[in-house]
Coordinates of C-alpha atoms in Angstrom, one line a residue:
X1 CA -45.5 -35.3 7.6
X2 CA -47.4 -36.2 10.7
X3 CA -45.7 -33.7 12.7
X4 CA -46.2 -31.1 10.1
X5 CA -50.0 -31.6 9.9
X6 CA -50.1 -31.8 13.8
X7 CA -48.3 -28.4 14.0
X8 CA -50.9 -26.7 11.5
X9 CA -53.7 -28.4 13.4
X10 CA -52.2 -27.3 16.8
X11 CA -52.0 -23.9 15.5
X12 CA -55.6 -24.0 14.2
X13 CA -57.0 -25.6 17.6
X14 CA -55.2 -22.8 19.6
X15 CA -56.6 -20.2 17.5
X16 CA -60.1 -21.4 18.0
X17 CA -59.5 -22.3 21.9
X18 CA -58.9 -18.3 22.3
X19 CA -61.3 -16.9 19.9
X20 CA -64.2 -18.9 21.6
X21 CA -62.8 -18.1 25.1
X22 CA -63.1 -14.4 23.9
X23 CA -66.6 -14.9 22.8
X24 CA -67.9 -16.4 26.1
X25 CA -65.7 -14.1 28.4
X26 CA -68.1 -11.0 28.4
X27 CA -71.1 -13.6 29.5
X28 CA -69.3 -15.0 32.4
X29 CA -68.3 -11.5 33.4
X30 CA -71.8 -10.6 33.5
X31 CA -72.9 -13.9 35.5
X32 CA -70.4 -13.6 38.0
X33 CA -70.9 -10.0 38.5
X34 CA -74.9 -9.8 38.9
X35 CA -75.6 -13.0 40.4
X36 CA -74.9 -14.6 44.0
X37 CA -71.7 -16.9 43.9
X38 CA -73.5 -20.0 43.4
X39 CA -75.9 -19.0 40.8
X40 CA -73.5 -17.2 38.9
X41 CA -71.0 -20.2 38.9
X42 CA -73.9 -22.4 37.4
X43 CA -74.7 -19.9 34.7
X44 CA -70.8 -19.5 34.0
X45 CA -70.7 -23.2 33.8
X46 CA -73.4 -23.1 31.0
X47 CA -71.4 -20.7 29.1
X48 CA -68.1 -22.9 29.8
X49 CA -69.9 -25.8 28.2
X50 CA -70.9 -23.8 24.9
X51 CA -67.1 -22.9 24.7
X52 CA -66.1 -26.7 25.0
X53 CA -68.9 -27.8 22.6
X54 CA -67.9 -25.0 20.1
X55 CA -64.3 -25.9 20.4
X56 CA -65.1 -29.6 19.9
X57 CA -67.3 -29.0 16.7
X58 CA -64.7 -27.0 15.0
X59 CA -61.7 -29.0 15.8
X60 CA -63.2 -32.5 15.2
X61 CA -62.4 -33.5 18.6
X62 CA -65.4 -35.3 19.7
X63 CA -66.0 -36.3 23.5
X64 CA -68.3 -39.0 24.7
X65 CA -69.4 -40.0 28.0
X66 CA -70.5 -43.5 29.1
X67 CA -70.8 -45.8 32.2
X68 CA -72.8 -45.3 35.6
X69 CA -75.8 -42.9 35.6
X70 CA -75.2 -39.8 37.8
X71 CA -77.8 -38.4 40.1
X72 CA -77.5 -34.8 39.4
X73 CA -79.5 -34.0 42.7
X74 CA -76.7 -35.1 44.7
X75 CA -73.3 -33.4 45.1
X76 CA -69.9 -35.5 44.5
X77 CA -66.3 -35.4 44.7
X78 CA -65.5 -36.4 41.3
X79 CA -62.0 -38.0 41.1
X80 CA -60.3 -38.9 37.7
X81 CA -57.0 -39.5 35.8
X82 CA -55.1 -36.7 34.1
X83 CA -52.8 -37.2 31.2
X84 CA -53.6 -34.4 28.6
X85 CA -54.8 -30.9 28.2
X86 CA -57.8 -32.3 26.7
X87 CA -59.0 -33.5 29.9
X88 CA -60.3 -30.1 30.7
X89 CA -62.7 -30.2 27.9
X90 CA -63.6 -33.8 28.6
X91 CA -64.9 -32.8 32.0
X92 CA -66.6 -29.6 31.1
X93 CA -68.6 -31.6 28.4
X94 CA -69.1 -34.9 30.0
X95 CA -69.8 -34.0 33.8
X96 CA -73.5 -33.4 33.5
X97 CA -73.8 -31.0 36.5
X98 CA -71.9 -27.7 37.5
X99 CA -68.9 -28.4 39.7
X100 CA -65.8 -26.6 41.2
X101 CA -62.6 -28.0 40.1
X102 CA -59.2 -27.9 42.2
X103 CA -56.5 -26.5 39.6
X104 CA -52.9 -25.2 39.7
X105 CA -52.2 -21.7 40.1
X106 CA -49.8 -21.8 37.0
X107 CA -52.7 -22.1 34.6
X108 CA -53.4 -18.1 35.4
X109 CA -50.5 -17.4 33.1
X110 CA -52.4 -18.3 30.1
X111 CA -54.1 -15.2 28.4
X112 CA -57.9 -14.9 28.6
X113 CA -58.3 -18.6 29.9
X114 CA -56.3 -17.7 33.0
X115 CA -58.8 -14.8 33.9
X116 CA -61.8 -17.1 33.4
X117 CA -59.8 -19.9 35.2
X118 CA -59.5 -17.6 38.3
X119 CA -63.0 -17.1 38.5
X120 CA -64.3 -20.8 38.0
X121 CA -61.7 -22.8 39.6
X122 CA -60.2 -23.2 43.2
X123 CA -56.7 -22.5 42.8
X124 CA -53.9 -24.3 44.8
X125 CA -50.3 -23.5 45.1
X126 CA -48.8 -26.9 46.3
X127 CA -45.6 -25.3 47.2
X128 CA -47.4 -23.2 49.9
X129 CA -49.1 -24.7 53.0
X130 CA -51.2 -21.6 53.5
X131 CA -52.6 -21.9 49.9
X132 CA -53.3 -25.8 50.4
X133 CA -55.2 -24.9 53.7
X134 CA -57.2 -22.1 51.8
X135 CA -58.1 -24.4 48.8
X136 CA -59.4 -27.0 51.3
X137 CA -61.5 -24.3 53.1
X138 CA -62.9 -23.4 49.8
X139 CA -63.9 -26.8 48.3
X140 CA -65.6 -27.6 51.8
X141 CA -67.5 -24.7 51.6
X142 CA -68.6 -25.5 48.0
X143 CA -69.5 -28.9 49.3
X144 CA -71.6 -27.6 52.2
X145 CA -73.5 -25.3 49.5
X146 CA -74.4 -28.5 47.7
X147 CA -71.9 -27.9 44.8
X148 CA -69.9 -30.8 43.4
X149 CA -66.0 -30.6 43.2
X150 CA -63.3 -32.1 40.9
X151 CA -59.9 -33.2 42.1
X152 CA -57.3 -35.1 39.9
X153 CA -55.8 -37.0 42.8
X154 CA -52.4 -37.6 40.9
X155 CA -51.5 -33.9 41.7
X156 CA -50.4 -33.1 38.5
X157 CA -50.6 -34.2 34.8
X158 CA -49.2 -37.8 34.5
X159 CA -46.3 -37.9 32.1
X160 CA -45.0 -41.6 33.0
X161 CA -45.8 -44.7 30.9
X162 CA -48.0 -45.7 34.0
X163 CA -51.9 -45.5 33.4
X164 CA -52.2 -44.1 36.7
X165 CA -49.8 -42.5 39.3
X166 CA -50.2 -42.8 43.0
X167 CA -53.0 -40.7 44.5
X168 CA -52.5 -38.0 47.0
X169 CA -54.9 -38.1 50.3
X170 CA -56.6 -34.6 49.8
X171 CA -59.8 -35.8 48.0
X172 CA -60.4 -38.8 50.1
X173 CA -59.9 -36.8 53.5
X174 CA -62.3 -34.4 52.3
X175 CA -64.8 -36.9 51.1
X176 CA -64.7 -38.4 54.7
X177 CA -64.8 -35.3 56.4
X178 CA -67.8 -34.0 54.5
X179 CA -69.4 -37.4 54.1
X180 CA -69.6 -36.8 50.3
X181 CA -69.4 -39.9 47.8
X182 CA -66.4 -40.2 45.6
X183 CA -67.5 -40.6 41.7
X184 CA -64.6 -42.1 39.9
X185 CA -64.1 -40.9 36.4
X186 CA -61.6 -42.4 33.8
X187 CA -60.6 -40.3 30.6
X188 CA -59.5 -43.1 28.3
X189 CA -57.5 -41.8 25.2
X190 CA -56.9 -38.2 25.7
X191 CA -53.2 -38.5 25.7
X192 CA -53.4 -40.3 22.4
X193 CA -55.0 -37.3 20.8
X194 CA -52.5 -34.8 22.5
X195 CA -49.6 -36.2 24.0
X196 CA -48.3 -33.8 27.0
X197 CA -44.7 -34.5 25.9
X198 CA -45.4 -33.8 22.2
X199 CA -48.3 -31.5 21.4
X200 CA -47.4 -31.4 17.5
X201 CA -48.9 -35.0 17.6
X202 CA -52.3 -33.4 18.1
X203 CA -54.7 -35.5 16.1
X204 CA -58.8 -35.3 15.8
X205 CA -61.0 -38.2 16.9
X206 CA -63.0 -39.3 19.7
X207 CA -62.1 -39.0 23.4
X208 CA -64.0 -41.4 25.7
X209 CA -64.8 -40.9 29.2
X210 CA -66.5 -43.3 31.7
X211 CA -68.2 -42.8 35.0
X212 CA -67.9 -45.5 37.7
X213 CA -70.5 -46.0 40.4
X214 CA -70.3 -43.5 43.2
X215 CA -68.5 -44.6 46.1
X216 CA -70.5 -44.2 49.4
X217 CA -68.5 -43.0 52.4
X218 CA -71.3 -42.8 55.0
X219 CA -69.9 -43.9 58.4
X220 CA -66.4 -43.8 57.4
X221 CA -63.8 -42.1 59.5
X222 CA -60.2 -40.8 59.2
X223 CA -58.8 -44.6 59.7
X224 CA -60.5 -45.6 56.5
X225 CA -58.7 -43.0 54.0
X226 CA -56.0 -45.6 52.8
X227 CA -58.8 -48.0 51.9
X228 CA -61.0 -45.5 50.3
X229 CA -58.1 -44.2 48.3
X230 CA -57.0 -47.9 47.3
X231 CA -60.6 -48.7 46.2
X232 CA -61.0 -45.6 44.0
X233 CA -57.4 -46.2 42.6
X234 CA -58.6 -49.6 41.6
X235 CA -61.8 -48.6 40.1
X236 CA -60.3 -46.2 37.9
X237 CA -57.4 -48.1 36.9
X238 CA -60.0 -50.9 36.1
X239 CA -61.7 -48.7 33.8
X240 CA -58.7 -47.6 32.1
X241 CA -57.4 -51.2 31.5
X242 CA -60.6 -51.9 29.8

């Protein structure tokens, strides 16, 4: 019975997801077409928030943010855990400033969403060294323009029984190179509402996000990378365990 309800609920939520995407798509096209890149992204991000809030209201999947107060006048490298497709909604709703996320090229295959994704996300094909280098260059450019970015340092969605998988170096190397602070995020229970391995168990409720204090990197050098990565891992794991 639980899976039967979940199946209907998943179908309804998927329809809502794509209909709302179709609704905001023209506004994102216009924003990206008539404004400069930075301004266009900020305006597009506003419409993306409208999409996410609309989806939340119509599906009874609520999102809350707690923890450290974020100074939106600064740029950050947001770093968080990733264990469910609902994480995308959580970060759009909960992060209080426009940001450029690093995302997998495979997401381009999703109808409508893939088109918007291509214009708002810095894409990476992890199997290609050229793609990885290009993605890092794009992220570095966004940071130099004062734009925050988001990276899931586990590299892919966590399907294991562990709360957090080991981190890749990329986010932390970029943080040190650009002297941009790390802002840790913990998305606490998205997997409980939409398990990656069994989407038929989708269920409504509140998905909670917690922000940690910004980790300053001023003065850090390449040799400090492992320590910075370990500190960030410890902070995020601690928030997840609470």
